[in-house]
Coordinates of C-alpha atoms in Angstrom, one line a residue:
Chain A
X1 CA 41.5 -1.4 -25.8
X2 CA 38.4 0.9 -26.0
X3 CA 37.8 4.2 -24.3
X4 CA 36.6 4.3 -20.7
X5 CA 32.9 4.9 -20.2
X6 CA 31.9 6.3 -16.8
X7 CA 28.5 5.8 -15.2
X8 CA 27.2 7.3 -11.9
X9 CA 24.6 5.6 -9.8
X10 CA 23.1 7.4 -6.7
X11 CA 22.9 6.2 -3.2
X12 CA 19.3 5.4 -2.0
X13 CA 17.1 5.1 1.0
X14 CA 15.7 1.6 1.3
X15 CA 12.3 0.7 2.9
X16 CA 11.5 4.4 3.4
X17 CA 10.0 3.4 6.8
X18 CA 6.7 2.1 5.3
X19 CA 7.8 -0.2 2.5
X20 CA 10.1 -2.9 3.8
X21 CA 11.8 -4.5 0.9
X22 CA 9.5 -2.7 -1.6
X23 CA 10.0 1.0 -1.5
X24 CA 13.2 3.0 -2.2
X25 CA 14.2 6.6 -2.8
X26 CA 17.1 7.9 -4.8
X27 CA 19.4 10.3 -2.9
X28 CA 20.9 13.2 -4.6
X29 CA 24.6 14.1 -4.1
X30 CA 26.0 10.7 -3.1
X31 CA 26.7 7.8 -5.3
X32 CA 29.3 5.5 -6.9
X33 CA 31.1 5.8 -10.2
X34 CA 32.2 2.9 -12.3
X35 CA 34.4 3.1 -15.3
X36 CA 34.3 0.4 -17.9
X37 CA 36.2 -0.4 -21.0
X38 CA 36.5 -3.4 -23.4
X39 CA 39.7 -5.4 -23.2
X40 CA 41.1 -8.3 -25.1
X41 CA 40.9 -10.4 -22.0
X42 CA 38.2 -12.8 -21.0
X43 CA 35.2 -11.7 -18.8
X44 CA 34.9 -8.9 -16.4
X45 CA 37.8 -7.9 -14.2
X46 CA 38.4 -5.1 -11.8
X47 CA 41.4 -2.9 -12.2
X48 CA 40.9 -1.0 -9.0
X49 CA 38.5 0.0 -6.3
X50 CA 39.1 3.4 -4.7
X51 CA 37.3 5.2 -1.9
X52 CA 36.1 8.8 -1.5
X53 CA 39.7 9.9 -0.7
X54 CA 41.0 8.6 -4.0
X55 CA 43.1 5.9 -2.2
X56 CA 42.8 2.2 -2.9
X57 CA 39.8 1.0 -0.9
X58 CA 40.8 -0.7 2.3
X59 CA 38.1 -3.3 2.4
X60 CA 36.6 -4.0 -1.0
X61 CA 38.1 -6.7 -3.2
X62 CA 39.2 -6.5 -6.8
X63 CA 38.4 -10.3 -7.1
X64 CA 35.7 -10.2 -9.8
X65 CA 33.9 -13.0 -8.0
X66 CA 33.7 -11.1 -4.8
X67 CA 32.5 -7.6 -5.8
X68 CA 28.9 -6.6 -6.6
X69 CA 30.0 -4.4 -9.5
X70 CA 31.8 -7.1 -11.4
X71 CA 29.2 -9.8 -10.6
X72 CA 26.4 -7.6 -11.9
X73 CA 28.4 -6.5 -15.0
X74 CA 29.4 -10.1 -15.8
X75 CA 25.8 -11.3 -15.6
X76 CA 24.9 -8.6 -18.1
X77 CA 27.9 -9.3 -20.3
X78 CA 27.2 -13.0 -20.5
X79 CA 23.4 -12.6 -21.1
X80 CA 23.9 -10.1 -23.9
X81 CA 26.7 -12.1 -25.6
X82 CA 29.5 -9.6 -25.0
X83 CA 32.8 -10.9 -26.4
X84 CA 36.2 -10.7 -24.8
X85 CA 36.7 -8.8 -21.7
X86 CA 35.6 -5.8 -19.7
X87 CA 37.7 -3.9 -17.2
X88 CA 36.1 -1.9 -14.4
X89 CA 37.4 0.8 -12.1
X90 CA 35.1 1.3 -9.1
X91 CA 35.0 4.6 -7.3
X92 CA 33.1 4.3 -4.1
X93 CA 31.2 7.4 -3.1
X94 CA 28.7 5.7 -0.8
X95 CA 30.0 4.5 2.6
X96 CA 30.0 0.7 3.1
X97 CA 27.3 -0.8 5.3
X98 CA 25.8 2.6 5.8
X99 CA 22.2 1.8 4.9
X100 CA 22.6 4.1 1.9
X101 CA 22.5 1.3 -0.8
X102 CA 26.2 1.1 -1.3
X103 CA 26.3 -2.3 -2.9
X104 CA 23.3 -1.4 -5.1
X105 CA 25.0 1.8 -6.3
X106 CA 28.1 -0.1 -7.3
X107 CA 26.1 -2.8 -9.1
X108 CA 23.9 -0.3 -10.9
X109 CA 26.8 1.9 -12.0
X110 CA 28.7 -1.1 -13.2
X111 CA 25.8 -2.4 -15.2
X112 CA 25.1 1.0 -16.8
X113 CA 28.7 1.5 -17.7
X114 CA 29.1 -2.0 -19.1
X115 CA 25.8 -1.7 -21.0
X116 CA 27.2 1.3 -22.8
X117 CA 29.9 -1.0 -24.2
X118 CA 27.5 -3.4 -25.8
X119 CA 26.8 -3.2 -29.5
X120 CA 23.1 -3.0 -28.7
X121 CA 22.7 -1.5 -25.3
X122 CA 19.6 -2.4 -23.3
X123 CA 17.1 0.1 -22.0
X124 CA 17.0 0.9 -18.2
X125 CA 14.0 -1.4 -17.5
X126 CA 16.0 -4.4 -18.9
X127 CA 19.0 -3.6 -16.7
X128 CA 17.2 -4.0 -13.4
X129 CA 17.6 -7.8 -13.3
X130 CA 21.4 -7.5 -13.6
X131 CA 21.7 -4.9 -10.9
X132 CA 19.7 -7.3 -8.7
X133 CA 22.2 -10.1 -9.3
X134 CA 24.9 -7.9 -7.9
X135 CA 22.8 -6.8 -5.0
X136 CA 21.8 -10.4 -4.2
X137 CA 25.5 -11.2 -3.7
X138 CA 25.9 -8.5 -1.2
X139 CA 22.7 -8.8 0.8
X140 CA 21.7 -12.4 0.3
X141 CA 18.1 -11.6 -0.8
X142 CA 16.2 -10.6 -3.9
X143 CA 15.0 -7.2 -3.0
X144 CA 15.1 -4.2 -5.3
X145 CA 14.5 -1.3 -2.9
X146 CA 18.0 0.1 -3.4
X147 CA 18.7 -1.1 -7.0
X148 CA 15.5 0.2 -8.5
X149 CA 15.7 3.8 -7.1
X150 CA 19.4 3.9 -7.9
X151 CA 18.7 2.8 -11.5
X152 CA 15.5 4.8 -12.2
X153 CA 15.7 7.7 -9.7
X154 CA 13.0 9.1 -7.6
X155 CA 10.6 7.1 -5.3
X156 CA 10.1 3.6 -6.7
X157 CA 7.8 0.9 -5.6
X158 CA 9.3 -2.5 -6.3
X159 CA 7.7 -5.4 -4.4
X160 CA 9.1 -8.8 -5.3
X161 CA 5.7 -10.0 -6.4
X162 CA 5.7 -7.5 -9.2
X163 CA 9.3 -7.8 -10.4
X164 CA 10.6 -7.3 -13.1
X165 CA 7.9 -4.5 -13.1
X166 CA 8.6 -1.6 -10.8
X167 CA 6.3 1.4 -10.3
X168 CA 7.5 5.0 -10.1
X169 CA 5.5 6.8 -7.4
X170 CA 4.6 10.4 -7.9
X171 CA 6.1 12.7 -5.3
X172 CA 4.8 16.0 -3.9
X173 CA 6.5 19.3 -4.6
X174 CA 8.2 21.0 -1.8
X175 CA 9.2 18.0 0.2
X176 CA 12.9 17.0 0.8
X177 CA 14.7 14.0 2.1
X178 CA 17.4 14.4 4.7
X179 CA 19.9 11.5 5.4
X180 CA 22.3 11.4 8.2
X181 CA 25.0 8.8 8.3
X182 CA 26.4 8.1 11.7
X183 CA 29.9 6.7 11.5
X184 CA 28.9 3.1 12.5
X185 CA 28.5 0.0 10.3
X186 CA 25.5 -2.4 10.1
X187 CA 25.8 -5.5 8.0
X188 CA 22.6 -5.9 5.9
X189 CA 22.7 -9.6 5.6
X190 CA 23.2 -10.0 9.4
X191 CA 20.5 -7.3 10.0
X192 CA 18.0 -9.3 7.9
X193 CA 18.7 -12.5 9.8
X194 CA 18.2 -10.7 13.1
X195 CA 14.6 -9.8 12.2
X196 CA 12.3 -12.0 14.2
X197 CA 9.7 -14.0 12.4
X198 CA 6.0 -14.7 13.3
X199 CA 4.6 -11.2 12.9
X200 CA 1.0 -11.0 14.0
X201 CA -1.7 -10.2 11.5
X202 CA -2.4 -6.9 13.3
X203 CA 1.2 -5.8 13.1
X204 CA 1.2 -6.4 9.4
X205 CA -2.2 -4.8 8.8
X206 CA -1.0 -1.7 10.7
X207 CA 2.2 -1.5 8.6
X208 CA 0.3 -2.2 5.4
X209 CA -2.2 0.6 6.2
X210 CA 0.7 3.0 6.7
X211 CA 2.3 2.1 3.4
X212 CA -1.0 2.4 1.6
X213 CA -1.8 5.7 3.1
X214 CA 1.7 7.0 2.4
X215 CA 1.5 6.1 -1.3
X216 CA -1.9 7.8 -1.7
X217 CA -0.5 10.8 0.2
X218 CA 2.5 11.0 -2.2
X219 CA 0.3 10.5 -5.3
X220 CA -2.1 13.2 -4.1
X221 CA 0.5 15.6 -2.7
X222 CA -1.1 15.4 0.8
X223 CA 1.8 16.5 3.0
X224 CA -0.2 16.2 6.2
X225 CA -1.0 12.6 5.4
X226 CA 2.6 11.9 4.7
X227 CA 3.3 13.0 8.2
X228 CA 0.6 10.7 9.6
X229 CA 1.8 7.6 7.7
X230 CA 5.6 7.8 7.5
X231 CA 6.1 5.3 10.4
X232 CA 7.6 1.9 10.7
X233 CA 5.9 -0.1 13.4
X234 CA 7.3 -3.5 12.5
X235 CA 10.9 -3.4 11.5
X236 CA 12.2 -0.2 13.2
X237 CA 11.4 -1.4 16.7
X238 CA 13.6 -4.5 16.1
X239 CA 16.5 -2.8 14.4
X240 CA 16.9 0.5 16.2
X241 CA 18.8 -1.0 19.1
X242 CA 21.8 -1.6 16.7
X243 CA 22.0 2.2 16.2
X244 CA 22.9 3.7 19.6
X245 CA 22.1 7.3 18.5
X246 CA 18.8 6.3 17.0
X247 CA 16.4 7.8 19.5
X248 CA 18.3 11.0 19.9
X249 CA 18.6 11.6 16.1
X250 CA 15.0 10.7 15.4
X251 CA 13.8 12.9 18.3
X252 CA 15.8 15.8 16.9
X253 CA 14.3 15.3 13.4
X254 CA 10.8 15.3 14.7
X255 CA 11.4 18.2 17.0
X256 CA 12.7 20.3 14.2
X257 CA 9.6 19.7 12.1
X258 CA 10.3 16.6 10.1
X259 CA 7.2 14.8 8.8
X260 CA 8.7 11.5 9.9
X261 CA 12.1 9.8 10.5
X262 CA 13.3 6.2 10.5
X263 CA 16.2 4.0 9.5
X264 CA 17.4 4.1 6.0
X265 CA 17.5 0.4 5.0
X266 CA 18.9 -1.5 7.9
X267 CA 20.7 1.6 9.2
X268 CA 22.8 2.9 10.7
X269 CA 21.8 5.9 8.6
X270 CA 18.6 7.7 9.4
X271 CA 16.4 9.6 7.0
X272 CA 13.7 12.1 7.4
X273 CA 11.2 13.7 5.1
X274 CA 10.4 17.4 5.6
X275 CA 9.4 20.5 3.8
X276 CA 12.1 21.8 1.5
X277 CA 12.4 25.0 3.5
X278 CA 13.2 23.2 6.7
X279 CA 15.5 20.6 5.3
X280 CA 18.8 22.4 6.3
X281 CA 17.5 22.9 9.8
X282 CA 16.4 19.3 10.1
X283 CA 19.8 18.1 8.9
X284 CA 21.6 20.2 11.4
X285 CA 19.5 19.1 14.2
X286 CA 20.0 15.5 13.4
X287 CA 23.7 15.9 13.0
X288 CA 24.0 17.7 16.2
X289 CA 22.0 15.0 18.1
X290 CA 24.2 12.4 16.6
X291 CA 27.4 14.1 17.6
X292 CA 26.1 14.8 21.1
X293 CA 26.1 11.0 21.5
X294 CA 29.8 11.0 20.6
X295 CA 29.3 9.6 17.1
X296 CA 30.7 11.4 14.0
X297 CA 28.3 11.8 11.1
X298 CA 27.7 13.5 7.8
X299 CA 24.4 14.4 6.1
X300 CA 22.8 14.9 2.7
X301 CA 19.7 16.8 1.6
X302 CA 17.9 15.6 -1.5
X303 CA 14.9 16.2 -3.6
X304 CA 12.4 13.3 -3.8
X305 CA 12.9 13.2 -7.6
X306 CA 16.7 12.7 -7.8
X307 CA 17.8 11.4 -11.2
X308 CA 18.8 7.8 -11.5
X309 CA 21.9 6.2 -12.9
X310 CA 23.4 7.6 -16.1
X311 CA 26.5 7.5 -18.3
X312 CA 28.6 10.6 -17.8
X313 CA 30.2 12.5 -20.7
X314 CA 33.9 12.1 -21.2
X315 CA 34.4 9.2 -18.9
Chain B
X1 CA -43.9 13.7 16.3
X2 CA -41.7 15.2 13.6
X3 CA -41.7 14.3 9.9
X4 CA -39.8 11.3 8.6
X5 CA -36.4 11.9 7.2
X6 CA -35.1 9.2 4.8
X7 CA -31.4 8.4 4.2
X8 CA -30.0 6.0 1.6
X9 CA -26.6 4.2 2.1
X10 CA -25.1 2.1 -0.7
X11 CA -23.9 -1.5 -0.5
X12 CA -20.1 -1.9 -0.8
X13 CA -17.3 -4.2 -1.7
X14 CA -15.0 -4.9 1.3
X15 CA -11.3 -5.7 1.0
X16 CA -11.3 -5.1 -2.8
X17 CA -9.0 -8.2 -3.1
X18 CA -5.9 -6.3 -2.1
X19 CA -6.8 -4.4 1.0
X20 CA -8.0 -6.8 3.7
X21 CA -9.9 -4.8 6.4
X22 CA -8.7 -1.5 4.9
X23 CA -10.0 -0.9 1.4
X24 CA -13.7 -0.6 0.3
X25 CA -15.6 0.4 -2.7
X26 CA -19.2 1.8 -2.8
X27 CA -21.5 0.0 -5.1
X28 CA -24.1 1.9 -7.1
X29 CA -27.7 0.6 -7.4
X30 CA -27.9 -1.4 -4.2
X31 CA -28.3 -0.1 -0.7
X32 CA -30.5 0.3 2.4
X33 CA -32.9 3.0 3.3
X34 CA -33.6 4.1 6.8
X35 CA -36.3 6.5 7.8
X36 CA -36.1 8.4 11.1
X37 CA -38.3 10.7 13.1
X38 CA -38.3 12.2 16.5
X39 CA -40.8 10.8 19.1
X40 CA -41.8 11.7 22.6
X41 CA -40.4 8.4 23.7
X42 CA -37.0 7.6 25.2
X43 CA -34.1 6.5 23.0
X44 CA -34.0 4.9 19.6
X45 CA -36.7 2.3 18.7
X46 CA -37.4 0.4 15.5
X47 CA -40.9 0.6 14.1
X48 CA -40.3 -2.0 11.4
X49 CA -37.7 -3.7 9.3
X50 CA -38.8 -4.6 5.8
X51 CA -37.1 -6.4 2.9
X52 CA -36.8 -5.7 -0.8
X53 CA -40.2 -7.2 -1.3
X54 CA -41.8 -4.7 1.0
X55 CA -42.7 -7.4 3.5
X56 CA -41.7 -7.6 7.1
X57 CA -38.1 -8.9 7.2
X58 CA -38.1 -12.6 8.1
X59 CA -34.8 -12.5 10.1
X60 CA -33.9 -9.0 11.3
X61 CA -35.1 -8.0 14.7
X62 CA -36.8 -4.8 15.7
X63 CA -35.2 -5.1 19.1
X64 CA -33.2 -1.9 19.2
X65 CA -30.4 -3.7 21.1
X66 CA -30.1 -6.3 18.3
X67 CA -30.0 -4.2 15.1
X68 CA -27.0 -2.4 13.7
X69 CA -29.2 0.5 12.6
X70 CA -30.6 1.3 16.0
X71 CA -27.3 0.6 17.8
X72 CA -25.5 3.1 15.5
X73 CA -28.2 5.6 15.7
X74 CA -28.4 5.4 19.5
X75 CA -24.7 5.9 19.8
X76 CA -24.9 9.1 17.8
X77 CA -28.0 10.3 19.6
X78 CA -26.5 9.8 23.0
X79 CA -23.1 11.4 22.1
X80 CA -24.8 14.5 20.6
X81 CA -27.3 15.0 23.4
X82 CA -30.4 14.2 21.4
X83 CA -33.4 14.5 23.7
X84 CA -36.5 12.2 23.8
X85 CA -36.7 9.4 21.3
X86 CA -36.1 8.5 17.7
X87 CA -38.1 6.0 15.7
X88 CA -36.6 4.1 12.7
X89 CA -38.0 2.2 9.8
X90 CA -35.4 0.1 8.1
X91 CA -35.8 -0.9 4.5
X92 CA -33.2 -3.5 3.6
X93 CA -32.1 -3.4 0.0
X94 CA -28.8 -5.3 0.5
X95 CA -29.1 -9.0 1.0
X96 CA -28.0 -10.3 4.4
X97 CA -24.6 -12.1 4.8
X98 CA -23.9 -11.5 1.1
X99 CA -20.5 -9.9 1.3
X100 CA -22.1 -6.6 0.1
X101 CA -21.8 -4.7 3.4
X102 CA -25.4 -5.2 4.4
X103 CA -24.9 -4.3 8.1
X104 CA -22.7 -1.3 7.2
X105 CA -25.4 0.1 4.9
X106 CA -28.0 -0.2 7.6
X107 CA -25.8 1.4 10.2
X108 CA -24.7 4.2 7.9
X109 CA -28.2 5.0 6.6
X110 CA -29.5 5.0 10.2
X111 CA -26.8 7.4 11.3
X112 CA -27.3 9.7 8.4
X113 CA -31.0 9.9 8.9
X114 CA -30.8 10.3 12.7
X115 CA -28.1 13.0 12.2
X116 CA -30.5 15.0 10.2
X117 CA -32.8 15.1 13.2
X118 CA -30.2 16.8 15.4
X119 CA -30.4 20.5 16.1
X120 CA -26.8 20.7 14.9
X121 CA -26.1 17.9 12.5
X122 CA -22.5 16.6 12.2
X123 CA -20.5 16.5 9.0
X124 CA -19.9 13.1 7.3
X125 CA -16.4 12.7 8.7
X126 CA -17.7 12.9 12.2
X127 CA -20.4 10.2 11.5
X128 CA -17.9 7.5 10.7
X129 CA -17.4 6.5 14.4
X130 CA -21.1 5.9 14.9
X131 CA -21.4 3.8 11.8
X132 CA -18.5 1.7 13.0
X133 CA -20.3 1.1 16.3
X134 CA -23.2 -0.5 14.4
X135 CA -20.8 -2.5 12.2
X136 CA -18.9 -3.7 15.2
X137 CA -22.1 -5.2 16.6
X138 CA -22.6 -7.2 13.4
X139 CA -19.1 -8.3 12.6
X140 CA -17.4 -8.3 15.9
X141 CA -14.4 -6.2 14.7
X142 CA -13.4 -2.6 14.2
X143 CA -13.0 -2.4 10.5
X144 CA -14.3 0.3 8.3
X145 CA -14.0 -1.2 4.8
X146 CA -17.7 -1.3 4.3
X147 CA -18.8 1.6 6.6
X148 CA -16.4 4.1 5.1
X149 CA -17.2 3.6 1.4
X150 CA -21.0 3.4 2.2
X151 CA -20.7 6.7 4.0
X152 CA -18.3 8.6 1.7
X153 CA -18.7 6.8 -1.6
X154 CA -16.1 5.8 -4.1
X155 CA -12.9 3.9 -3.2
X156 CA -11.8 4.5 0.3
X157 CA -8.7 3.5 2.2
X158 CA -9.5 3.1 5.8
X159 CA -6.9 1.1 7.8
X160 CA -7.5 0.8 11.5
X161 CA -4.1 2.5 12.2
X162 CA -5.3 5.7 10.6
X163 CA -8.9 5.8 11.9
X164 CA -10.7 8.1 12.3
X165 CA -8.9 9.4 9.2
X166 CA -9.8 7.7 6.0
X167 CA -8.4 8.4 2.6
X168 CA -10.4 8.7 -0.6
X169 CA -8.4 7.0 -3.4
X170 CA -8.5 8.5 -6.9
X171 CA -10.0 6.1 -9.4
X172 CA -9.4 5.8 -13.1
X173 CA -12.0 6.8 -15.7
X174 CA -13.5 4.0 -17.8
X175 CA -13.3 1.2 -15.2
X176 CA -16.4 -0.4 -13.7
X177 CA -17.1 -2.8 -10.9
X178 CA -19.2 -5.8 -11.4
X179 CA -20.7 -7.6 -8.4
X180 CA -22.4 -11.0 -8.6
X181 CA -24.3 -12.3 -5.5
X182 CA -24.8 -16.0 -5.5
X183 CA -27.8 -17.0 -3.4
X184 CA -25.7 -18.4 -0.5
X185 CA -25.0 -17.0 2.9
X186 CA -21.6 -16.5 4.6
X187 CA -21.5 -15.2 8.2
X188 CA -18.8 -12.5 8.4
X189 CA -18.0 -13.1 12.1
X190 CA -17.6 -16.8 11.5
X191 CA -15.6 -16.2 8.3
X192 CA -13.2 -14.0 10.2
X193 CA -12.7 -16.6 12.9
X194 CA -12.0 -19.2 10.2
X195 CA -8.9 -17.3 8.9
X196 CA -5.8 -19.1 10.0
X197 CA -3.2 -17.1 11.9
X198 CA 0.6 -17.2 11.6
X199 CA 1.0 -15.7 8.1
X200 CA 4.5 -15.8 6.9
X201 CA 6.4 -12.6 6.2
X202 CA 6.6 -13.4 2.5
X203 CA 2.9 -13.9 2.2
X204 CA 2.3 -10.5 3.8
X205 CA 5.0 -8.8 1.7
X206 CA 3.4 -10.2 -1.4
X207 CA 0.0 -9.0 -0.5
X208 CA 1.3 -5.6 0.7
X209 CA 3.1 -5.2 -2.6
X210 CA -0.1 -5.9 -4.5
X211 CA -2.0 -3.4 -2.4
X212 CA 0.7 -0.8 -2.9
X213 CA 0.8 -1.3 -6.6
X214 CA -2.9 -1.2 -6.9
X215 CA -3.2 2.1 -5.1
X216 CA -0.5 3.7 -7.3
X217 CA -2.2 2.2 -10.4
X218 CA -5.5 3.8 -9.3
X219 CA -4.0 7.1 -8.5
X220 CA -2.1 7.1 -11.8
X221 CA -4.9 5.7 -13.9
X222 CA -2.7 2.8 -15.0
X223 CA -5.3 0.2 -16.0
X224 CA -2.6 -2.5 -17.0
X225 CA -1.1 -2.2 -13.5
X226 CA -4.6 -2.6 -11.9
X227 CA -4.8 -5.9 -13.8
X228 CA -1.4 -7.0 -12.5
X229 CA -2.1 -6.1 -8.9
X230 CA -5.8 -6.9 -8.3
X231 CA -5.1 -10.2 -6.5
X232 CA -5.6 -11.6 -3.1
X233 CA -2.9 -14.2 -2.3
X234 CA -3.5 -14.4 1.5
X235 CA -7.3 -14.4 2.3
X236 CA -9.0 -15.6 -0.9
X237 CA -7.2 -19.0 -0.8
X238 CA -8.6 -19.6 2.6
X239 CA -12.1 -18.4 2.0
X240 CA -13.0 -19.5 -1.4
X241 CA -13.9 -23.0 -0.3
X242 CA -16.9 -21.6 1.4
X243 CA -18.3 -20.4 -2.0
X244 CA -18.7 -23.5 -4.2
X245 CA -19.1 -21.6 -7.4
X246 CA -16.0 -19.4 -6.8
X247 CA -13.6 -20.9 -9.3
X248 CA -16.2 -21.1 -12.0
X249 CA -17.4 -17.5 -11.6
X250 CA -13.9 -16.1 -11.2
X251 CA -12.7 -18.0 -14.3
X252 CA -15.6 -16.7 -16.3
X253 CA -14.8 -13.1 -15.2
X254 CA -11.2 -13.4 -16.2
X255 CA -12.0 -15.1 -19.5
X256 CA -14.4 -12.4 -20.4
X257 CA -11.7 -9.7 -19.9
X258 CA -12.0 -8.6 -16.3
X259 CA -8.9 -7.0 -14.9
X260 CA -9.2 -9.1 -11.7
X261 CA -11.9 -10.9 -9.7
X262 CA -12.1 -11.9 -6.0
X263 CA -14.5 -12.3 -3.1
X264 CA -16.4 -9.2 -2.0
X265 CA -15.7 -9.0 1.7
X266 CA -16.0 -12.6 3.1
X267 CA -18.3 -13.6 0.2
X268 CA -20.3 -15.3 -1.1
X269 CA -20.5 -12.3 -3.6
X270 CA -17.7 -12.0 -6.1
X271 CA -16.6 -8.7 -7.7
X272 CA -14.6 -7.9 -10.7
X273 CA -13.1 -4.7 -12.1
X274 CA -13.1 -4.3 -15.9
X275 CA -13.3 -1.7 -18.6
X276 CA -16.7 0.1 -18.7
X277 CA -17.3 -1.2 -22.2
X278 CA -17.0 -4.8 -21.1
X279 CA -18.9 -4.6 -17.8
X280 CA -22.2 -6.0 -19.1
X281 CA -20.5 -8.9 -20.8
X282 CA -18.4 -9.7 -17.7
X283 CA -21.6 -9.6 -15.5
X284 CA -23.4 -11.9 -17.9
X285 CA -20.5 -14.4 -18.0
X286 CA -20.2 -14.4 -14.2
X287 CA -24.0 -14.9 -13.7
X288 CA -24.0 -17.7 -16.3
X289 CA -21.1 -19.5 -14.6
X290 CA -22.8 -19.2 -11.3
X291 CA -26.1 -20.6 -12.6
X292 CA -24.3 -23.4 -14.4
X293 CA -23.3 -24.6 -10.9
X294 CA -27.0 -24.7 -9.9
X295 CA -26.8 -21.5 -7.8
X296 CA -29.2 -18.6 -8.5
X297 CA -27.7 -15.1 -8.5
X298 CA -28.1 -11.5 -9.3
X299 CA -25.6 -8.9 -10.4
X300 CA -24.9 -5.2 -10.3
X301 CA -22.6 -3.0 -12.5
X302 CA -21.2 0.1 -10.8
X303 CA -18.9 3.1 -11.5
X304 CA -15.9 3.2 -9.2
X305 CA -17.1 6.6 -7.9
X306 CA -20.5 5.8 -6.7
X307 CA -21.9 8.5 -4.3
X308 CA -22.0 7.8 -0.6
X309 CA -24.9 8.0 1.8
X310 CA -27.3 10.9 1.6
X311 CA -30.6 12.2 2.9
X312 CA -33.2 11.9 0.3
X313 CA -35.8 14.6 -0.4
X314 CA -39.4 14.2 0.8
X315 CA -38.6 11.3 3.1

C-alpha cells in the first residue's frame, strides 16, 4: 500500500449575507484534514473518522456510501479511471451542522487528497464538480457556496447558472471576518426546506441590489459601501428564529463596530465583517453576547483571502 | 430676465440585461437639451418643446404639470427656495418610448439647467432625487436606471434599496455599446404592468448570479466573463414579444461577435456590448436584420464611459 497523502480544506462562510447559494468565503484556522492512500482493495473506503479531540467521531459513519468525503472521492476516482482502492482517514476540524461548511470541507479535502494519488492529478478547477457531489449528498442541493471557497480560498462567487465556472472576487485590504459558533446544531437540508417560497419581486430586487453593491464595494475596496450593503433581507428574517442568540450576537457585533453581521450559511454560526484592527474586539463582544444567553461558543478571526485546500507535506 | 443656460443629458440603456431596475449605462451621441432662464413669473413654465427636426414636438405637452422636465425642475426649484419663475425650452434628441431613457434625459437636463440658475447650485449627487421625481411621473415607478447614468455618465448601479446612494461601476477598456432603435414604440408604464409576478426562487437566483458575475467581470476587466453573464433570463422572455424584430436583431448581434444583446429598458431598442473594433460591424448587422423585417431603425455606438449631464457653454 502507498504512503498516506494528507490534504487540508478550510471551513467557509456560506451566503455571506448577500449571496444566497452563490457567495462563499474561506475561513482561516478551521478546517478538515483527510488522509488518503492507495490500497489493493476495490473503491474508496473509510478507515476512520475522528473528531477534534482525536477520538472516534460519535456521529459520522465510516460507511463509504454515507460520508461526503468518500462519496466525493469515489466520484473522482471513478471518473479519472483510478484502479484498485483508496483508503481515507477523515479528521473533522469543523463542527457538524455549524453553518461553517463542514460537509464541504470534508468533501474537498477528500477530493484533493485522492487527486494526489492519481497518475495524472487534475487542476483545482476540475476538482470542483467532485466536491459538489459530496456536498450534494449532505445538503440535498447543488450549491457551491461552501465547496468553492473551501477549494479555491478567498471570496468566491459561484452561482449555479455559471457552474462549473466560479469567479474569485477581489477583497479589500484591512477587512477581517469574524465567525462565532454557538453550540447549537442546524440541519442544512431541513433549514433549506423551511424557507418559504413565493418571494415578491421587490424582496428579490432589494437583495439583488445589496449583493450587487457589495461586490462592487469589494472590487473597489469601498469599506463604507460594504457596511451599507452587507445585509440579508430575504433569508435571515426566516432563519434567525432557529438561532435563539441571534439578535443578541448580531447586536453586539454591530455595536462593537462590525460593518455587518448575519448567519453563516443556515447557521447557527454568525459571521461579521469588520476592520482588521477591531476584529478581536468584535469577536469578544459576539462571544460574550452568546454566553450571556447561556449558550457556549467559540470564535475565529480570518483574513478575507484565506488560502484554499492544499496537500500538506509529510502526510 | 436672465440669460439662457443650456444643459445636455445623454440617453441611456436601462437594465443592461442583467440589472432590472438597478443598472444603467449612459449612451454617447444621443440626448436631450434643456434651456432654462429666470423669469419674473411664478414657478416653472415651458416655452416650447421641439423635436430633432427643430419643429414643435407633435406629442409632448408644454403644460408644466404634464412634462417630466418641468416637474423635475419645479421640484428642485421649490426645495431649494428658488424665487420667481423659471422658463424652459426642451429640445428632444431622444426618441419617445424608445427604451433609450427619453423621459430621464429630459428630467435630468432640466434639473441640471435649472440648478445652474440657483444662487447656490447643488452638486450632482444631490440632483438625483429631483431627476427621479420627473422620471416617476413618466414611468410610474421609483427606479433610477436611466436617471442615474444620464446624470452621472458611465455604468451606474442604482438599486432602490441603496438610494440616494448610487455606485459607479468600473468598466473595461476596449468594450463598446451598440444601440439600435427600431421605429416602434413601447410604453414603459404599460410594459412594467405586463410583467408577470410570482417569479420562482430559481429564476431570481439565476438572474442574480448573472448580475453578480457581470459586475465582477466589469470591475476585473474580464471580457470573457462579460460574454458569459450578459443575459436576461427573467424579463427579456416576457418582453421580447412586443418587439417583432427582436429575435432577428439579437441573432445578428451575436452572430457578428457581440458579447451579449438584449432589450434596452423595456424596448423596443436593443443594445449589445462588443469589442470596440467590432462595434461598427455589429451595429450594421443589427440594423440590417431590423430592416429585413420591414422596420426602419437607427443606431448609435458608444463608449461604456460616456460622460453624464453637463451645462454647455454659451447656452
